[in-house]
PDB file of C-alpha atoms in Angstrom:
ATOM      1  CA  UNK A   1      15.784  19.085  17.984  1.00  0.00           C
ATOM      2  CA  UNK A   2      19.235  20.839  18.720  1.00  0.00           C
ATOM      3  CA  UNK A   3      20.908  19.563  21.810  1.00  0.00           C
ATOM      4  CA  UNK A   4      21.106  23.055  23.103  1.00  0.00           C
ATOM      5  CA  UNK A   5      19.127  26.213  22.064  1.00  0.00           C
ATOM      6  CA  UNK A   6      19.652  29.940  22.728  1.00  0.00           C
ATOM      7  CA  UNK A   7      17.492  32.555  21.603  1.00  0.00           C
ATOM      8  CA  UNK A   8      19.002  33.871  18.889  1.00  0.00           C
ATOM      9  CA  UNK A   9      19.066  37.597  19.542  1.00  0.00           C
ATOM     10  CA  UNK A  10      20.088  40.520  19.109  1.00  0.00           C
ATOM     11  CA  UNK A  11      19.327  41.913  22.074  1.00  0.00           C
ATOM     12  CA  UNK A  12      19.494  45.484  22.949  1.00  0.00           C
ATOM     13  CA  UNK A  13      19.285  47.100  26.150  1.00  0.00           C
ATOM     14  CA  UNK A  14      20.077  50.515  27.937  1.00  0.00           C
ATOM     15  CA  UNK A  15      22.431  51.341  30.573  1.00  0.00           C
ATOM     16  CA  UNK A  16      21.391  49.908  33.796  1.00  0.00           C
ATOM     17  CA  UNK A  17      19.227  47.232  32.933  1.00  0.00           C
ATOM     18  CA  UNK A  18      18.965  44.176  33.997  1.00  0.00           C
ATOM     19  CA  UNK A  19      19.867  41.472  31.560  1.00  0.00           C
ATOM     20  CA  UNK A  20      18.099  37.686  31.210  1.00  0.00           C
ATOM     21  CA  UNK A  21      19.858  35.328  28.912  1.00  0.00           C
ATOM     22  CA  UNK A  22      18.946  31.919  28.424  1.00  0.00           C
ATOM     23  CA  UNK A  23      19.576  28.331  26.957  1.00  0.00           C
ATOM     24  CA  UNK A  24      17.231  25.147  27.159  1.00  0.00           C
ATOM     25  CA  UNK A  25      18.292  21.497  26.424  1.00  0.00           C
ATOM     26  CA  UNK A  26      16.883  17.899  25.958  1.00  0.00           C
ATOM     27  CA  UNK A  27      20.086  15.893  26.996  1.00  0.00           C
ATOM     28  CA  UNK A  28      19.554  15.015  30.779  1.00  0.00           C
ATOM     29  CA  UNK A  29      22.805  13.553  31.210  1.00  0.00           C
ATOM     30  CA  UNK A  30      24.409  17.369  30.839  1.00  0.00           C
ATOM     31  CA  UNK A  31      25.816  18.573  34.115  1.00  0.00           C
ATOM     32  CA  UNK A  32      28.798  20.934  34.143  1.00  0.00           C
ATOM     33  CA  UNK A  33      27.257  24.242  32.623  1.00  0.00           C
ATOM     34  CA  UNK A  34      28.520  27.341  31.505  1.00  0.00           C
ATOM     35  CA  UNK A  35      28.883  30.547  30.073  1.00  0.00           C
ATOM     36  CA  UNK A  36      31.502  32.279  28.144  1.00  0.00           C
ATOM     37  CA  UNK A  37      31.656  35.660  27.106  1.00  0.00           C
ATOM     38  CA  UNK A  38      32.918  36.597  23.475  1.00  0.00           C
ATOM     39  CA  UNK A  39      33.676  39.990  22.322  1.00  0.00           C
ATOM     40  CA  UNK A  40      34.083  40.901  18.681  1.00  0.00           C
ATOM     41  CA  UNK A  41      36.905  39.874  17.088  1.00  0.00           C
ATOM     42  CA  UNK A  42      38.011  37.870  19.722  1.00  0.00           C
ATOM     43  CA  UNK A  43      38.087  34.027  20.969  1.00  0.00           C
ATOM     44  CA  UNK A  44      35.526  33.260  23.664  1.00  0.00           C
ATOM     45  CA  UNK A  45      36.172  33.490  27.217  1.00  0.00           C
ATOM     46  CA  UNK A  46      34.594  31.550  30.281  1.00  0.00           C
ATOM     47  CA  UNK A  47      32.357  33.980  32.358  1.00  0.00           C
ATOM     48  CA  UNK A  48      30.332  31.306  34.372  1.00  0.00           C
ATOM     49  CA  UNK A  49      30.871  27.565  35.493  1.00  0.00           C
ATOM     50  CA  UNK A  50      28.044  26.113  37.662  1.00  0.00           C
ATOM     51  CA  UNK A  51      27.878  22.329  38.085  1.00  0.00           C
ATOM     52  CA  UNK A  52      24.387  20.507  38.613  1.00  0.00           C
ATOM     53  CA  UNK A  53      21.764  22.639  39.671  1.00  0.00           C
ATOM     54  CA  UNK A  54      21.512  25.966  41.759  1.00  0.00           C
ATOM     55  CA  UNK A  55      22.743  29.508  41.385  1.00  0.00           C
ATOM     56  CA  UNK A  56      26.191  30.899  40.990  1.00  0.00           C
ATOM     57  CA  UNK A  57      26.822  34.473  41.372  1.00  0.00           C
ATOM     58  CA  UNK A  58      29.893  36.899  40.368  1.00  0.00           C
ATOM     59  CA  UNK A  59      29.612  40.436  40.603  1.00  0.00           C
ATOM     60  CA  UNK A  60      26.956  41.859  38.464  1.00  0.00           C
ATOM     61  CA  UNK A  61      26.724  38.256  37.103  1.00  0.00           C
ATOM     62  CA  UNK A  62      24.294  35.188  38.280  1.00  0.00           C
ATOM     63  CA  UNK A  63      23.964  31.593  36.439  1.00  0.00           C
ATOM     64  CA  UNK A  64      21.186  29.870  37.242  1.00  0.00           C
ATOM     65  CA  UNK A  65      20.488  25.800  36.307  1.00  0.00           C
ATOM     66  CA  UNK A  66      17.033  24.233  36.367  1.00  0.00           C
ATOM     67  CA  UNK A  67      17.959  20.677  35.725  1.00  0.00           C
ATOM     68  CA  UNK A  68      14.301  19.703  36.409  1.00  0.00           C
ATOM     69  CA  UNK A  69      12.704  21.921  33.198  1.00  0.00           C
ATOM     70  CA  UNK A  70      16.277  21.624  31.389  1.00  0.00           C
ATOM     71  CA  UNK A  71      16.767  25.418  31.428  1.00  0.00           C
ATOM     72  CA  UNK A  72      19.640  27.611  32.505  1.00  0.00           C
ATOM     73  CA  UNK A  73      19.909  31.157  32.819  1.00  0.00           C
ATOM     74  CA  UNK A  74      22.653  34.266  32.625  1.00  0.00           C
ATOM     75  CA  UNK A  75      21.517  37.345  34.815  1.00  0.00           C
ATOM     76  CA  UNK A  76      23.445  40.596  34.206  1.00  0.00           C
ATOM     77  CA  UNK A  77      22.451  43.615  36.655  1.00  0.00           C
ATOM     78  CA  UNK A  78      22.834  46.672  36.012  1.00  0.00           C
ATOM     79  CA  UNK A  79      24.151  46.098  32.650  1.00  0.00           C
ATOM     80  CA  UNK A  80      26.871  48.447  31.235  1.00  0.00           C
ATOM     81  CA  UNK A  81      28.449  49.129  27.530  1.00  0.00           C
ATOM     82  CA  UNK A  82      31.302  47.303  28.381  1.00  0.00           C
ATOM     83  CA  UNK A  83      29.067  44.153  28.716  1.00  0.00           C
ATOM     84  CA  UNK A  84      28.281  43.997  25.035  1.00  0.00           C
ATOM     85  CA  UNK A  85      29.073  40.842  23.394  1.00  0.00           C
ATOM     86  CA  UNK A  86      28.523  37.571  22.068  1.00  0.00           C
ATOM     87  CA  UNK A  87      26.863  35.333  25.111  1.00  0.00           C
ATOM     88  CA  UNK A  88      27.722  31.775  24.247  1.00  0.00           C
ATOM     89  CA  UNK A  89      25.914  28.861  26.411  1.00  0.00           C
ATOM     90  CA  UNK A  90      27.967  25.730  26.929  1.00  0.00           C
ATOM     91  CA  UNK A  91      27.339  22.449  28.380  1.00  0.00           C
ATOM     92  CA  UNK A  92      28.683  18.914  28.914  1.00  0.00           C
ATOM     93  CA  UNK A  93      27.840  15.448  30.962  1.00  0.00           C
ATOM     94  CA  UNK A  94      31.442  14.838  31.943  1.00  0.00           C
ATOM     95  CA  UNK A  95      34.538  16.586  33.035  1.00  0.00           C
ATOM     96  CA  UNK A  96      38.089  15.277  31.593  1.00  0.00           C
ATOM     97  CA  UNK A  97      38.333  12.539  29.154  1.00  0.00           C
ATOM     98  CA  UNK A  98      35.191  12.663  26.305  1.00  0.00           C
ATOM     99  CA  UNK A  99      34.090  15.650  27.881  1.00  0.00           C
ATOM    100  CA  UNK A 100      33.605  17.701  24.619  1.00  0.00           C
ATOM    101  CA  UNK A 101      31.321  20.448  25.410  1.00  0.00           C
ATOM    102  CA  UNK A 102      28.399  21.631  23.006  1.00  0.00           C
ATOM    103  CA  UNK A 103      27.513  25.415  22.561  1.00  0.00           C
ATOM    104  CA  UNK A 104      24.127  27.031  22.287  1.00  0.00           C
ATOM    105  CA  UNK A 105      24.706  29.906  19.419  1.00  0.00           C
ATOM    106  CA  UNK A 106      25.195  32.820  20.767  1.00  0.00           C
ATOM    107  CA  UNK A 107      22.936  35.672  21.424  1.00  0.00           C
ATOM    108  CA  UNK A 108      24.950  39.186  21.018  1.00  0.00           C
ATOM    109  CA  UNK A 109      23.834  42.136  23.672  1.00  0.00           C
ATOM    110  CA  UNK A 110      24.298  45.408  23.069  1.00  0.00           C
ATOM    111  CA  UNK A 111      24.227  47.826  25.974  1.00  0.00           C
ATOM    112  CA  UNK A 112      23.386  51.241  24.726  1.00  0.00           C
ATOM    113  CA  UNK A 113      24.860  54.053  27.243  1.00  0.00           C
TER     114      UNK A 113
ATOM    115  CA  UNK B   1      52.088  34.269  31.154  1.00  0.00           C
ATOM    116  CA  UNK B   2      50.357  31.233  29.346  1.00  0.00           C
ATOM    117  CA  UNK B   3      48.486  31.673  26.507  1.00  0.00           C
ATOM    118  CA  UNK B   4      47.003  29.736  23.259  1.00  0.00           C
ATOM    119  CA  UNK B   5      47.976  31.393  19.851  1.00  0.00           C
ATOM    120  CA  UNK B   6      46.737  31.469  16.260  1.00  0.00           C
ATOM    121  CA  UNK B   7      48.398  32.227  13.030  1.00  0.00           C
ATOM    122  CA  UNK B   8      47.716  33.640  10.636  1.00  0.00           C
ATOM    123  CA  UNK B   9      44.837  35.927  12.120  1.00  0.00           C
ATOM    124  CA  UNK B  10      43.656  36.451   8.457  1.00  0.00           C
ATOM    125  CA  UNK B  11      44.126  34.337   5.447  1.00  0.00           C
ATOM    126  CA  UNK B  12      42.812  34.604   1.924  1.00  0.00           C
ATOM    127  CA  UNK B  13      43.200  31.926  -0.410  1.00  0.00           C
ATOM    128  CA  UNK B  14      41.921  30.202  -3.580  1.00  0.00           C
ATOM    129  CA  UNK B  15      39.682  27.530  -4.131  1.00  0.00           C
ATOM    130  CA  UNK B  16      41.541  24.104  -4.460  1.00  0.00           C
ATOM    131  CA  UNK B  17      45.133  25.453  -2.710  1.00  0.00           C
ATOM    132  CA  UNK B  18      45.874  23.740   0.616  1.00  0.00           C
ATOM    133  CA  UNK B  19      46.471  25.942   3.652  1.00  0.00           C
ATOM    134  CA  UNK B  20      47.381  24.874   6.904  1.00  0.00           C
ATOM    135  CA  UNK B  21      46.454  26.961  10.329  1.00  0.00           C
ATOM    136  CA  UNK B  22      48.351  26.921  12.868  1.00  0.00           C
ATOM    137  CA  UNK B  23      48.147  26.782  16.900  1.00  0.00           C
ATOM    138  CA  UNK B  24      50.347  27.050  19.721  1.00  0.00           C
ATOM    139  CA  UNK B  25      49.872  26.587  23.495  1.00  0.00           C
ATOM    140  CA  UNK B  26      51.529  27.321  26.465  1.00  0.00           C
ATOM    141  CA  UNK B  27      49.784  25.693  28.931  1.00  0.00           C
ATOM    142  CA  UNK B  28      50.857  22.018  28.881  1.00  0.00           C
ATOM    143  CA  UNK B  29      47.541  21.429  28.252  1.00  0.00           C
ATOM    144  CA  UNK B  30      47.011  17.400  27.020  1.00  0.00           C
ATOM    145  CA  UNK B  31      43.399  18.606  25.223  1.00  0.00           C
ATOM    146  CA  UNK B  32      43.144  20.620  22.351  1.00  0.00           C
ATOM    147  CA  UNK B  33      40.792  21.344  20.187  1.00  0.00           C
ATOM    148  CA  UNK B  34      39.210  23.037  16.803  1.00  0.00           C
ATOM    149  CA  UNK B  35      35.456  24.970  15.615  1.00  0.00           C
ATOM    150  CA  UNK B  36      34.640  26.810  12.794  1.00  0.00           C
ATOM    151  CA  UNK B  37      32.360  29.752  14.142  1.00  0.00           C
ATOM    152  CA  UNK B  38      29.720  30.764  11.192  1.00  0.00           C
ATOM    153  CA  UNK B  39      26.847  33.014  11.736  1.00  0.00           C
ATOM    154  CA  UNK B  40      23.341  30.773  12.420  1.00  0.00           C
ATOM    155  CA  UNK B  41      25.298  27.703  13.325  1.00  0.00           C
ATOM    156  CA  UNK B  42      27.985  28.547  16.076  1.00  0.00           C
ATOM    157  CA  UNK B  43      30.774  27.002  17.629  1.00  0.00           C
ATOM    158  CA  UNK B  44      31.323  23.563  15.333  1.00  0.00           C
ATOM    159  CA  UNK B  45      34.006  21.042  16.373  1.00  0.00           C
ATOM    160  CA  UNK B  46      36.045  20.229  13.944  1.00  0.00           C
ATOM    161  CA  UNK B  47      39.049  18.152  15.184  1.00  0.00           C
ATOM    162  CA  UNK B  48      40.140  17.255  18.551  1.00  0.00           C
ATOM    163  CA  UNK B  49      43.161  15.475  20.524  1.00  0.00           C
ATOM    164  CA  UNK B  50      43.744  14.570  23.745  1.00  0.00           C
ATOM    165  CA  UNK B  51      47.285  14.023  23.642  1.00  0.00           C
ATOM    166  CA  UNK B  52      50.074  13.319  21.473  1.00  0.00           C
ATOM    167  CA  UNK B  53      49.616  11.217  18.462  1.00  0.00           C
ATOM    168  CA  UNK B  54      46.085  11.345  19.857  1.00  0.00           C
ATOM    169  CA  UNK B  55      43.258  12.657  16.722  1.00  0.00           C
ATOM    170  CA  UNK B  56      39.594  12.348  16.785  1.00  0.00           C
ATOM    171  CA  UNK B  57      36.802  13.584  14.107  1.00  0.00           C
ATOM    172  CA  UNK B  58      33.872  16.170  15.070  1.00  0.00           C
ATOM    173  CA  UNK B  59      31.307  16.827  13.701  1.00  0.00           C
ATOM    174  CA  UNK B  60      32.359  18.704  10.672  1.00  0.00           C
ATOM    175  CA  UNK B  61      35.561  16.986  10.108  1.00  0.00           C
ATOM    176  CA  UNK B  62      35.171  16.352   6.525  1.00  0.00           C
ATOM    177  CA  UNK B  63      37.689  18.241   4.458  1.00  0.00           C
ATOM    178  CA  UNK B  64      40.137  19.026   7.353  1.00  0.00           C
ATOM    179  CA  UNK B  65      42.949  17.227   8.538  1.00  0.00           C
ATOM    180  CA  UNK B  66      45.210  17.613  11.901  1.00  0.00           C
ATOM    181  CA  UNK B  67      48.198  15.993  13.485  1.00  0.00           C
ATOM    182  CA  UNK B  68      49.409  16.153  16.986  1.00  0.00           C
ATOM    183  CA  UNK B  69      53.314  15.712  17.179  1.00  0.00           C
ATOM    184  CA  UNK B  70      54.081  17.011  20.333  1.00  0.00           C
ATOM    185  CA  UNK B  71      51.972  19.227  23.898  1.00  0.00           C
ATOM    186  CA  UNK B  72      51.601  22.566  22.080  1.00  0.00           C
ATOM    187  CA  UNK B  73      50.744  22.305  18.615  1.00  0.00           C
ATOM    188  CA  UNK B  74      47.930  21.191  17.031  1.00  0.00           C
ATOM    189  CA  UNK B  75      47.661  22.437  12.751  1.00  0.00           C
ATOM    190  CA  UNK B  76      44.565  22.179  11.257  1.00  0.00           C
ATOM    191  CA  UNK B  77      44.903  21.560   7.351  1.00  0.00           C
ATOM    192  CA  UNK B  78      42.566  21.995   4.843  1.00  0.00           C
ATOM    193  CA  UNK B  79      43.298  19.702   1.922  1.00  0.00           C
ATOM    194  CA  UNK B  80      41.605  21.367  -0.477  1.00  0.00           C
ATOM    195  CA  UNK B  81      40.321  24.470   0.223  1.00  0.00           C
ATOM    196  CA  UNK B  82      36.243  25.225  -0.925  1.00  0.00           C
ATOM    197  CA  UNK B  83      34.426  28.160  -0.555  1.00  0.00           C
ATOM    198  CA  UNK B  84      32.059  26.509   1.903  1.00  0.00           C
ATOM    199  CA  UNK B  85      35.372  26.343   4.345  1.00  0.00           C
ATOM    200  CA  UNK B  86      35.088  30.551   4.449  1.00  0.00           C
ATOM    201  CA  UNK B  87      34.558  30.845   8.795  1.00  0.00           C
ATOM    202  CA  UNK B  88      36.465  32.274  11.560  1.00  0.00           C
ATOM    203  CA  UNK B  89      38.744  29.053  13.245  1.00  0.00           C
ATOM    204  CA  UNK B  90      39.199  28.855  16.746  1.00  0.00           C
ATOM    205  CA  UNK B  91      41.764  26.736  18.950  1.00  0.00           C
ATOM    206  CA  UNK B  92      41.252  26.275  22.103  1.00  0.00           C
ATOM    207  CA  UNK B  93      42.931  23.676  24.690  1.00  0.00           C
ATOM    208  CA  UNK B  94      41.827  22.513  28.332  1.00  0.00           C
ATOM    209  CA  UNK B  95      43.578  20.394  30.769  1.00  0.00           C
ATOM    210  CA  UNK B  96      43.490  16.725  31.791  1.00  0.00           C
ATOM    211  CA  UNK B  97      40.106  15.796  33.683  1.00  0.00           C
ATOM    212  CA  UNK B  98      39.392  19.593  33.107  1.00  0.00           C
ATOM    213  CA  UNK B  99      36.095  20.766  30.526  1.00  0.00           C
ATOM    214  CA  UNK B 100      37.074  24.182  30.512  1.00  0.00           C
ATOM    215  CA  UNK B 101      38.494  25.652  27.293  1.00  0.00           C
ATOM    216  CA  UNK B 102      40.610  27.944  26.843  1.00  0.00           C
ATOM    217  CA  UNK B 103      40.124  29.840  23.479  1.00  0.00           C
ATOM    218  CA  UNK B 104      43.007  31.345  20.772  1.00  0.00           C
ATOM    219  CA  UNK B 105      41.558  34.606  19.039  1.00  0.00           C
ATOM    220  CA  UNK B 106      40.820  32.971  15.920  1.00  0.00           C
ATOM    221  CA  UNK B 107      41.921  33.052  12.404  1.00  0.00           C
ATOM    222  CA  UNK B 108      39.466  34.227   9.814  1.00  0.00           C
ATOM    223  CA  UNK B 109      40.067  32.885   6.245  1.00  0.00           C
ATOM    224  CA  UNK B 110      38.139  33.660   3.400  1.00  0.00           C
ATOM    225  CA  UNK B 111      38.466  31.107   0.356  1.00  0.00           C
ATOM    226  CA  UNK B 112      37.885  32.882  -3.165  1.00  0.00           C
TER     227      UNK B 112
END
């Protein structure tokens, strides 16, 4: 079993939608969580940084952690075509030294106007 | 402003020639690091360094080399090059006691 999983996508949506992506993992010691944003052609980008569980919220954007079922979530509302992209999932157990994170896959979103 | 930059963006090379990528930060970051992004796998870590002279192996190290001389660079090298090496490359660096990368926009080579 992967230390992280995303669903693998695509996913597309219309204008105005509201948008659930998600990640599970089997490593309980993960804590610092978060999601970065990659458009095409381009490096990845940190969207959301949550640590331990609880929600987070940014705009249009929400992260959610479960650290009880292992599960952690990326809410986009009312979605718009400027949100399309390459949703990468990221977590790690530490911050600084040995901290390496690992990345779910990616699920891409397109947001049809 | 800071930034974290790749060269080249695009490479094409033969099997067997050695090519070397190359990245540059700005940041004073001590952390760097290096994935291979291939579709069906994702990000891969490659190389990393926490500071100068520092170099540890990821998890697909095999087949690439780096070197950390001074702060801001950190060139990847592949030896040899093999087909199975074709992937966009990403850079990316963080701070001390910091998890939070900071990503290059990648260089895509393609080994014929």
């Amino acid at each position: 079993q992967k230390e992280v999983e995303q669903d693998p996508g695509p996913l597309s949506v219309p204008e105005g939608a509201i948008v659930s992506l998600n990640c599970t993992y089997s490593n309980s010691a993960f804590q610092y969580f978060m999601w970065y944003r990659q458009y095409s052609r381009k490096g990845p980008e940190l969207l959301m940084y949550t640590y331990s569980s609880g929600n987070k919220e940014d705009g249009r954007f929400t992260a959610q952690v479960d650290k009880s079922s292992k599960y952690i979530s990326l809410f986009i509302r009312d979605s718009q075509p400027s949100d399309s992209a390459t949703y990468l999932c990221a977590m790690s157990a530490l911050t600084g030294a040995n901290s390496k994170l690992t990345f779910g896959k990616g699920i891409t979103l397109s947001v049809r106007p | 402003d800071a930034e974290i930059t790749q060269s080249p963006r695009h490479k094409i090379t033969e099997t067997g020639r050695q090519v070397t990528l190359a990245c540059h930060q700005t940041w004073n970051h001590n952390n760097m690091f290096w994935y291979r992004q291939d579709l069906g796998h994702g990000l891969r870590l490659i190389h990393y360094s926490y500071g100068v002279q520092d170099t540890n192996k990821g998890e697909v190290s095999d087949g690439y080399s780096v070197s950390r001389s001074n702060t801001e660079d950190l060139p990847l090298t592949l030896e040899s090059a093999a087909s199975s090496q074709t992937s966009v490359y990403f850079c990316a660096s963080s701070a001390s006691g910091a998890n939070v990368l900071t990503f290059g926009a990648g260089s895509r080579l393609t080994v014929l």
